[in-house]
Short mmCIF file of C-alpha atoms in Angstrom, two decimals:
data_model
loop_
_atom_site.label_atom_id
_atom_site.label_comp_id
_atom_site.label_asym_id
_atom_site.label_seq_id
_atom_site.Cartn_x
_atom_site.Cartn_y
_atom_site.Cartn_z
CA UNK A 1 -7.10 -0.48 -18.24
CA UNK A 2 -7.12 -4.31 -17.13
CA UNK A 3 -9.58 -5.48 -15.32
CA UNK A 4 -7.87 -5.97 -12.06
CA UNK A 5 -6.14 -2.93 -11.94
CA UNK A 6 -10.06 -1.10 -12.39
CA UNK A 7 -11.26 -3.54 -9.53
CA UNK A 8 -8.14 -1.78 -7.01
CA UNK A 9 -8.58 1.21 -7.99
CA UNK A 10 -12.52 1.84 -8.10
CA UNK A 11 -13.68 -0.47 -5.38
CA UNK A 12 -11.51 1.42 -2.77
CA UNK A 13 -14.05 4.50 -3.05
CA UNK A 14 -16.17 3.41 -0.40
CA UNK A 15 -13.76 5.48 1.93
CA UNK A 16 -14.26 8.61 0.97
CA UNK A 17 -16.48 9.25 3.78
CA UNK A 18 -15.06 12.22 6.26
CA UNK A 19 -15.42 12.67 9.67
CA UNK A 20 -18.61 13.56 10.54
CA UNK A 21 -17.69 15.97 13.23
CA UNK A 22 -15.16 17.31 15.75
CA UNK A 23 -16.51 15.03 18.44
CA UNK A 24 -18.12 12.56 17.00
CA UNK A 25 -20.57 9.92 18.90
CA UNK A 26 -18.87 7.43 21.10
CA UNK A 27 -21.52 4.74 19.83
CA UNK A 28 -21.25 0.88 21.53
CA UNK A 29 -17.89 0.11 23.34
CA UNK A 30 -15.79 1.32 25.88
CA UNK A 31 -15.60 4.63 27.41
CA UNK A 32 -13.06 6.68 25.53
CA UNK A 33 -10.83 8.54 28.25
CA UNK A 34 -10.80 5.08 30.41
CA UNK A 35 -6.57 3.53 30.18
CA UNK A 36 -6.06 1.29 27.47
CA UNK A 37 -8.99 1.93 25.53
CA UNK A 38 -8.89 5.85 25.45
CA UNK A 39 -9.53 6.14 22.00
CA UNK A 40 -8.07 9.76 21.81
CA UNK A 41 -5.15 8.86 22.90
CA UNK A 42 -4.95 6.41 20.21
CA UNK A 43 -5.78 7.94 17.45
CA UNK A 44 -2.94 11.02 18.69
CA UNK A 45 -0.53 8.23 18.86
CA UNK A 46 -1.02 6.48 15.54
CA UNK A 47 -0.75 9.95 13.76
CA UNK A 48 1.86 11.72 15.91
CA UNK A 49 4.02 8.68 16.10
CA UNK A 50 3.64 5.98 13.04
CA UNK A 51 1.75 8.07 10.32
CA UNK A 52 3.03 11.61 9.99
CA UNK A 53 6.98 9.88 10.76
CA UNK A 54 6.18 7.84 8.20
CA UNK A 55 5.57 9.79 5.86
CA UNK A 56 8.61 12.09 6.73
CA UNK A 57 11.22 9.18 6.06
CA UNK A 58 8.88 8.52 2.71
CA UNK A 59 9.43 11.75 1.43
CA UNK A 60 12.94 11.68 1.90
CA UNK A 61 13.44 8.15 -0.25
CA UNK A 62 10.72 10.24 -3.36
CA UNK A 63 12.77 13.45 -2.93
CA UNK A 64 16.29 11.12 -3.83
CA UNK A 65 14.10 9.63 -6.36
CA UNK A 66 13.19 13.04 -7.66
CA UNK A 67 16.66 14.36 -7.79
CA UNK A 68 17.87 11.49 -9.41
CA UNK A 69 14.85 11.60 -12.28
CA UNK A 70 16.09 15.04 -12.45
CA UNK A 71 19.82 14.17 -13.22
CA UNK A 72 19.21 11.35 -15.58
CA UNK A 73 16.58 13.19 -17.64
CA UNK A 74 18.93 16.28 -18.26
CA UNK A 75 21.79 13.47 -19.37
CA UNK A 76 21.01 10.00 -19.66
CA UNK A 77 23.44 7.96 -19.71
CA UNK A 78 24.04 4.14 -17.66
CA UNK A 79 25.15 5.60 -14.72
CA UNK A 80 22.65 7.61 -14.10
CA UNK A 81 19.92 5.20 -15.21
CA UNK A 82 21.16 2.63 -12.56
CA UNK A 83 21.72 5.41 -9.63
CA UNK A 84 18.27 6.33 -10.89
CA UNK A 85 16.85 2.63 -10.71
CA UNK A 86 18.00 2.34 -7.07
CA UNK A 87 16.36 5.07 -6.14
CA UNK A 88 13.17 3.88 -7.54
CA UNK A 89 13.49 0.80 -5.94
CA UNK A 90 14.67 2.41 -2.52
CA UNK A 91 11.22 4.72 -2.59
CA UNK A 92 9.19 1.80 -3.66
CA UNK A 93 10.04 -0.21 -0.69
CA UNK A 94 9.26 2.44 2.17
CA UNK A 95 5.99 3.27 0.28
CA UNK A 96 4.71 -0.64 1.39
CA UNK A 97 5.44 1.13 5.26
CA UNK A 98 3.00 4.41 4.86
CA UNK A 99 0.50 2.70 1.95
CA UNK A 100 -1.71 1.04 4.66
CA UNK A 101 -2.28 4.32 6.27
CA UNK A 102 -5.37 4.96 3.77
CA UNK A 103 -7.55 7.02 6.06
CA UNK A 104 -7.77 10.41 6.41
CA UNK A 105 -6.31 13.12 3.74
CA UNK A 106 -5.07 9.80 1.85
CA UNK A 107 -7.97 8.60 1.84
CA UNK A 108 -9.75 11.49 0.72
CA UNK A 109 -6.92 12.35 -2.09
CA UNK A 110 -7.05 8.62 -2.94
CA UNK A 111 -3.07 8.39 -2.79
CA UNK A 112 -2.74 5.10 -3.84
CA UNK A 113 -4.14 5.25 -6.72
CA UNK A 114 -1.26 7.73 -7.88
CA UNK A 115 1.26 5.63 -6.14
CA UNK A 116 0.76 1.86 -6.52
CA UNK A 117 -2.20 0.39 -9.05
CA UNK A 118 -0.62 -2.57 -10.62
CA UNK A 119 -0.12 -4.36 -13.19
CA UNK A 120 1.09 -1.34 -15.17
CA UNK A 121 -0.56 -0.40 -18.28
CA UNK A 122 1.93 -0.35 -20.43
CA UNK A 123 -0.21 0.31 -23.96
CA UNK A 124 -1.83 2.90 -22.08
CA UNK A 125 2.06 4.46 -20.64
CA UNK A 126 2.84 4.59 -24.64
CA UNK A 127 -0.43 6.43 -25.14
CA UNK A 128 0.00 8.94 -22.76
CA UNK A 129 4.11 9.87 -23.02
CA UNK A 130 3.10 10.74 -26.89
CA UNK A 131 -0.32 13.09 -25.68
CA UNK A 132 -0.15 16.43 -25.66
CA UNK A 133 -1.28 16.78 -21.73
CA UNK A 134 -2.42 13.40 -20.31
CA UNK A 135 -4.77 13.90 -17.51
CA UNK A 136 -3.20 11.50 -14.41
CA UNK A 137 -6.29 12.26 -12.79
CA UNK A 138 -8.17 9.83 -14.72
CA UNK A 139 -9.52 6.69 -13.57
CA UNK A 140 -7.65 4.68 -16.50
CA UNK A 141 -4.46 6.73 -16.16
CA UNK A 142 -3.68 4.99 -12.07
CA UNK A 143 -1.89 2.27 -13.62
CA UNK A 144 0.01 4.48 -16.04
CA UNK A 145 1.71 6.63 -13.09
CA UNK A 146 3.24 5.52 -9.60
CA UNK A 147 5.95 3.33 -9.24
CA UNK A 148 4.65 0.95 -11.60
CA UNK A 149 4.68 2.76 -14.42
CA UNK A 150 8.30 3.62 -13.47
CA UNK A 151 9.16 0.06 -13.34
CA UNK A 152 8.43 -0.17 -16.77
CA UNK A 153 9.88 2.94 -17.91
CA UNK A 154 13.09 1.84 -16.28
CA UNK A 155 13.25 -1.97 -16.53
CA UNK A 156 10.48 -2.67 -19.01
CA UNK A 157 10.96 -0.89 -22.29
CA UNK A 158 13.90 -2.79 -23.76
CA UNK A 159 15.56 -5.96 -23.77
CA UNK A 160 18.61 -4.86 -21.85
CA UNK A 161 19.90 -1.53 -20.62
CA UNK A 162 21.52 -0.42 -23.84
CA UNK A 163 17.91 -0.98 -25.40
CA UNK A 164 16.24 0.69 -22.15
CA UNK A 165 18.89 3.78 -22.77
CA UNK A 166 18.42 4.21 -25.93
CA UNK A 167 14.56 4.94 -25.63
CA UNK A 168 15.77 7.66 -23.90
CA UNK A 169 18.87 8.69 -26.36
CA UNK A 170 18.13 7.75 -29.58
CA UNK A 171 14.62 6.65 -30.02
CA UNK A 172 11.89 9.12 -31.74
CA UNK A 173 9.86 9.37 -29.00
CA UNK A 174 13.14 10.15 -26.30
CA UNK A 175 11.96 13.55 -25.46
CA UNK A 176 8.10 12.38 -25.03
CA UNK A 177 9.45 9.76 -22.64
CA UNK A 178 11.55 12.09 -21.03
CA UNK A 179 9.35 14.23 -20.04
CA UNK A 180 6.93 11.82 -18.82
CA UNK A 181 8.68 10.09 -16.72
CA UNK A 182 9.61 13.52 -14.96
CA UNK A 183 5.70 14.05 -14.74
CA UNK A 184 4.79 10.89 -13.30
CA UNK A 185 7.23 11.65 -10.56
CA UNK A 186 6.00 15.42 -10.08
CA UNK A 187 2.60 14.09 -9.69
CA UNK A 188 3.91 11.66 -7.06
CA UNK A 189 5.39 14.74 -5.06
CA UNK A 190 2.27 17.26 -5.80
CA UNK A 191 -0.36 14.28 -4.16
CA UNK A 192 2.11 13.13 -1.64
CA UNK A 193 2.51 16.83 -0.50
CA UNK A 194 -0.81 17.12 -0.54
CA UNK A 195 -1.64 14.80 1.61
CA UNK A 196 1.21 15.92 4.08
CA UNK A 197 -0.47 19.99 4.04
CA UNK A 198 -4.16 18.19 4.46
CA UNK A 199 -2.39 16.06 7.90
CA UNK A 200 -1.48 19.74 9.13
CA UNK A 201 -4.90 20.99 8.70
CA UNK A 202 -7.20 17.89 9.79
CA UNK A 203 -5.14 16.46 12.67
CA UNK A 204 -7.35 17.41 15.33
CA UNK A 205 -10.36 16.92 13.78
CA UNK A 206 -9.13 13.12 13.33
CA UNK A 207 -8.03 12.76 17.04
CA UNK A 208 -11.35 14.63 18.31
CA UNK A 209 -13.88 12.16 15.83
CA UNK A 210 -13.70 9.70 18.74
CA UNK A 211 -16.84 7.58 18.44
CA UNK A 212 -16.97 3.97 17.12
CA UNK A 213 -19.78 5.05 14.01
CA UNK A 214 -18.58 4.79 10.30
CA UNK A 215 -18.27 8.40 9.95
CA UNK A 216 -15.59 8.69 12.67
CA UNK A 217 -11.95 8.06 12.63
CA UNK A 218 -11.72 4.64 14.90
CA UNK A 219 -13.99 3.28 12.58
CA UNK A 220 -12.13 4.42 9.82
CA UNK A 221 -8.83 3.37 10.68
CA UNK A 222 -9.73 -0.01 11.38
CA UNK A 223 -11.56 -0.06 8.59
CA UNK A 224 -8.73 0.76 6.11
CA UNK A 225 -6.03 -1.36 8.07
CA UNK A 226 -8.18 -4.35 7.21
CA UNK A 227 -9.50 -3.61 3.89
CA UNK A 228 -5.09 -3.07 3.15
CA UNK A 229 -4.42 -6.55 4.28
CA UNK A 230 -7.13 -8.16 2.79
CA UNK A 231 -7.54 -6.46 -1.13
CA UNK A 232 -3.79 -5.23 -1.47
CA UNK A 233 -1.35 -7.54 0.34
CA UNK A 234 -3.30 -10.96 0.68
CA UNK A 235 -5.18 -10.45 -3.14
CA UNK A 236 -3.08 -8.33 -4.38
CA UNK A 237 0.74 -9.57 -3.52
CA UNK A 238 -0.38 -13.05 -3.52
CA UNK A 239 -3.75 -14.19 -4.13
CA UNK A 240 -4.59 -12.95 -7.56
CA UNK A 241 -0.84 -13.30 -8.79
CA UNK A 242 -0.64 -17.15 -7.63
CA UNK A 243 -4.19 -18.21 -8.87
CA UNK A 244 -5.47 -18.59 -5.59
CA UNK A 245 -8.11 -16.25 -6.02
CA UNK A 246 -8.83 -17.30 -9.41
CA UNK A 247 -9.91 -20.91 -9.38
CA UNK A 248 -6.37 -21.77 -10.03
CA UNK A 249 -5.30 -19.83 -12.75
CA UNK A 250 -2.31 -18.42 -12.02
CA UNK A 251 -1.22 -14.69 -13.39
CA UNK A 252 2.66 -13.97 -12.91
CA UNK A 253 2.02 -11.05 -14.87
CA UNK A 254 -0.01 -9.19 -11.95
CA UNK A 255 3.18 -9.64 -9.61
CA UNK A 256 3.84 -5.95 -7.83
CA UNK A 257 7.14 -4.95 -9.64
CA UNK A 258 6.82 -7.21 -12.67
CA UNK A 259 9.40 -6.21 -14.52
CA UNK A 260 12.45 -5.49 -11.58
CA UNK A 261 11.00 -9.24 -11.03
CA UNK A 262 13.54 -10.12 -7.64
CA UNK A 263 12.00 -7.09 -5.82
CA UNK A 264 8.34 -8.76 -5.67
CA UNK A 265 9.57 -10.47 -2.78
CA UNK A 266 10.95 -7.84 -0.56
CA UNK A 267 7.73 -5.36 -1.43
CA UNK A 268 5.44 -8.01 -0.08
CA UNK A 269 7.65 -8.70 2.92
CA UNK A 270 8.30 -5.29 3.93
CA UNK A 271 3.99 -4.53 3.33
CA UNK A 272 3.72 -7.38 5.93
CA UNK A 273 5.95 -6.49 8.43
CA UNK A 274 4.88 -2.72 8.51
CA UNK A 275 0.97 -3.75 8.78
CA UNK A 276 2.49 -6.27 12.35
CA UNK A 277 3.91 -2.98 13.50
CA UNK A 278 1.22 -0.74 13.31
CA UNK A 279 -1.03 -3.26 14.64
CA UNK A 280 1.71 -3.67 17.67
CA UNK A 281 1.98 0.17 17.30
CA UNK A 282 5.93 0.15 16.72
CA UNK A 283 6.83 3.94 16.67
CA UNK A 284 8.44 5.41 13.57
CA UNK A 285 9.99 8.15 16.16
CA UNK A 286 11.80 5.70 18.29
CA UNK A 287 11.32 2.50 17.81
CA UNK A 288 9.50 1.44 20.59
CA UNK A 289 5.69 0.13 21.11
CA UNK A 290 3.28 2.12 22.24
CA UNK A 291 -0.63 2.83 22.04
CA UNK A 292 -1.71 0.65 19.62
CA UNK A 293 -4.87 -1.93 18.03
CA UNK A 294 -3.43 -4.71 19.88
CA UNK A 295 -3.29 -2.53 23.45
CA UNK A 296 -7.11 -1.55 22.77
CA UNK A 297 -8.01 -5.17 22.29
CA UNK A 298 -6.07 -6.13 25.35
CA UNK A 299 -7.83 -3.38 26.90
CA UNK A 300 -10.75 -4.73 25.92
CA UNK A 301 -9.58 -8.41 27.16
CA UNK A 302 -10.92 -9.85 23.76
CA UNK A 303 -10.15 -13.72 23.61
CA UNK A 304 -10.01 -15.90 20.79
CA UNK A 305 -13.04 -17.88 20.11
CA UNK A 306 -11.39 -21.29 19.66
CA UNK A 307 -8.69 -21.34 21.88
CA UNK A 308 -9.35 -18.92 24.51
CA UNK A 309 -5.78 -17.36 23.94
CA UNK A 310 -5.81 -13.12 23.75
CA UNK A 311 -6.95 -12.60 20.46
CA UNK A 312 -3.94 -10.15 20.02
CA UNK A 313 -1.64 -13.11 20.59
CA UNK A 314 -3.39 -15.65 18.06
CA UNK A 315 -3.51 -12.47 16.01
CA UNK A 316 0.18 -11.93 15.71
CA UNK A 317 0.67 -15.91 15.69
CA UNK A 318 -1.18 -15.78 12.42
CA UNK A 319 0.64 -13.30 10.67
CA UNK A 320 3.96 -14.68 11.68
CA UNK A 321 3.07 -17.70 10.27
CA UNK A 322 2.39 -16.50 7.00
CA UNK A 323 5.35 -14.54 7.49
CA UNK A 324 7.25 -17.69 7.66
CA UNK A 325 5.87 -19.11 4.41
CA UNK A 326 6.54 -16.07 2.81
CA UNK A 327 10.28 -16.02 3.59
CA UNK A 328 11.41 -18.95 2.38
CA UNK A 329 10.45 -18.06 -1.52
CA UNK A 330 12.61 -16.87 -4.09
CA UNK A 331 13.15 -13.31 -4.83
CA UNK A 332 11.22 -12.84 -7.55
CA UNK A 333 7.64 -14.42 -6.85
CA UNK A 334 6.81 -14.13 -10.80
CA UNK A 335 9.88 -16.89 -10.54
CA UNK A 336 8.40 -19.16 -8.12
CA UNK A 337 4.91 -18.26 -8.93
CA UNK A 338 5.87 -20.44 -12.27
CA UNK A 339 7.82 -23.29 -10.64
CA UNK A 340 6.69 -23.26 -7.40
CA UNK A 341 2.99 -22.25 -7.28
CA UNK A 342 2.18 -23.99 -4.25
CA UNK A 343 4.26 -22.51 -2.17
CA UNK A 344 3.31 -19.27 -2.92
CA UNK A 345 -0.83 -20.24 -2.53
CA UNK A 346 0.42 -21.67 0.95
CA UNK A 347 1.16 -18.10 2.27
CA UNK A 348 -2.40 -16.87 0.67
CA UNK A 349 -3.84 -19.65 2.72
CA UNK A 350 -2.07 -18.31 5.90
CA UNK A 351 -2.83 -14.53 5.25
CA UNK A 352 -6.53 -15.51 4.30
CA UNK A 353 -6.93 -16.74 8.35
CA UNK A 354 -5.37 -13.46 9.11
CA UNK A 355 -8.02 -12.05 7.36
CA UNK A 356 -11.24 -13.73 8.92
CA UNK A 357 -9.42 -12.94 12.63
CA UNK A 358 -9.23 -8.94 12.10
CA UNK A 359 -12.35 -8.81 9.79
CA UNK A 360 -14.85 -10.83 12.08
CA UNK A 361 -12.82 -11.43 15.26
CA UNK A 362 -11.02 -8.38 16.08
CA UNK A 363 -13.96 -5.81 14.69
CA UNK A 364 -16.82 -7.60 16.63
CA UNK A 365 -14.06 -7.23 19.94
CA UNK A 366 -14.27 -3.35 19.03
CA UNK A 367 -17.45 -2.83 17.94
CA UNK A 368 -16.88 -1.47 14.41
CA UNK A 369 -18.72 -2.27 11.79
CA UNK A 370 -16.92 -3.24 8.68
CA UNK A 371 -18.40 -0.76 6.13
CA UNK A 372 -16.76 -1.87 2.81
CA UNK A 373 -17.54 -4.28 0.25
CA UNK A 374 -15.71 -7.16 -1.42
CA UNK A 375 -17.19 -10.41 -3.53
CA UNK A 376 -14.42 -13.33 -2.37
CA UNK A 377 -16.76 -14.83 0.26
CA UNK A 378 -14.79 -13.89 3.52
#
């Protein structure tokens, strides 16, 4: 296991911490049952509306991906592999929309870790497909499962397709691969369900823990919206990838969907856009905004420190304008990463002040205490 993928996946721990109880304490802040900062209210909205929704429309992009894994391992042939491919690709984007919501029975089930460690280990993928019963809930086997270990399986393990097919067809090993690849999926479906049945059980416990303490779910929510922008878009997307984070030295390598190289791009896009509209609280029912982390600051009439703007406004001003550096790159950041490396530390500069306003700016506004840990110096 590489050494960033073990930083991802073991640093994230921290937030295994449950709600400490129905109620909760409401700690510092405002009154939770007064308008825009009603805090139960919130916390019903962001599940009822943006995180069980989104992972409804999830599980309908895995359960195409599933049938189509299905199909392809019972005949593989090119047809098949590309239908199969598209589906991969279709599931991997809508995961960037629900992969942020890491509170909760996430959280606790540590979801991303079965979904998303990256760079893929593909020695370890070998190792595994030729075991009698690898364990995939290993610490060393997150980046041998998830969608990154299915980007190798289907766009990594041969030259060209007729190469990639005929690990599947021909090669000594076809039936080992075979049947891994269906198990990485399965295991996809068993923790994503999982986490789905724990929602059904734990929903009103979440929306009841209404204090502002670290054991509550305010706390953290914010908590794991920040820690998502800052360790797995900014660092993860961009930072580490371009060398920004690593006193220059870039890694195209790390890039999320290294070897389907022109999705990077659109992963990292759609990851930013979905973390703007949960912080604007964009419903995945119908489309419109409603309670949200920008109408609790607002609520809270937090101001930027420097300009005396709403802090929600200089808030979404800074993430649109790393947005805008973003979009003008090439599909395939591993691509630009090597030609164009400036560009793409540009929009880690931009996402890095996005970073210091919700981290310092926006938690101080709400009184939460940030409660994990991280070495970069923010």
């Amino acid at each position: 296991m590489n050494r960033f993928s073990l930083f991802l996946a073991l640093t994230g721990l921290v937030f295994m911490t449950a709600c400490s109880g129905d109620k909760g304490s409401n700690g510092p802040g405002p009154d939770p049952d007064q308008g825009a900062t009603n805090r139960k209210a919130l916390l019903t909205y962001t599940v009822d509306d943006i995180i069980l929704p989104g992972y409804a429309a999830f599980k309908v992009k895995l359960d195409t991906l599933t049938a189509r894994t299905n199909a392809f391992a019972a005949k593989p042939d090119a047809d098949k592999l590309a239908t199969l491919r598209q589906g991969w690709a279709d599931a991997y984007v809508e995961w960037q929309k629900v992969e942020l919501f890491d509170v909760g029975p996430a959280n606790t089930q540590t979801l991303r870790y079965y979904f998303n460690i990256y760079p893929a280990n593909a020695t370890g993928i070998e190792d595994n497909l030729k075991a009698d019963n690898p364990n995939l809930d290993l610490p060393n086997s997150y980046p041998r499962q998830g969608f990154p270990a299915l980007d190798y399986l289907l766009n990594g393990v041969g030259a060209n397709d007729a190469a990639i097919l005929g690990k599947y067809t021909k090669d000594e090993n076809a039936a080992q691969r075979i049947a891994y690849l269906k198990k990485v999926v399965s295991k996809m479906n068993l923790m994503l369900g999982l986490v789905i049945s724990e929602w059904g059980n734990s929903r009103d416990k979440f929306v009841n823990c209404t204090g502002l303490d670290a054991g509550c779910s305010t706390s953290q929510l914010v908590n794991g919206y920040v820690l998502h922008y800052e360790r797995y878009i900014r660092s993860g997307k961009i930072g580490i990838p371009s060398g920004a984070m690593t006193n220059g030295v870039a890694a195209p390598e790390k890039v999320e969907g290294f070897y389907k190289k022109d999705l990077s791009k659109l992963l990292a896009q759609t990851a930013q856009q979905a973390f703007v509209d949960f912080f604007n609280g964009k419903s995945r029912r119908t489309g419109s905004e409603g309670l949200s982390l920008k109408s609790y600051l607002n609520g809270l009439n937090a101001k930027d420190s420097k300009t005396g703007e709403l802090l929600t406004t200089a808030i979404l001003n800074q993430l649109d304008a790393a947005a805008k550096k973003l979009q003008p790159l090439k599909a395939s950041l591993y691509d630009e990463i090597n030609t164009n490396k400036a560009a793409v530390v540009d929009v880690y500069t931009e996402m890095q002040k996005v970073v210091r306003m919700l981290k310092v700016d926006m938690t101080t506004a709400m009184s939460i205490t940030i409660t994990y840990t991280d070495n970069d110096g923010d």
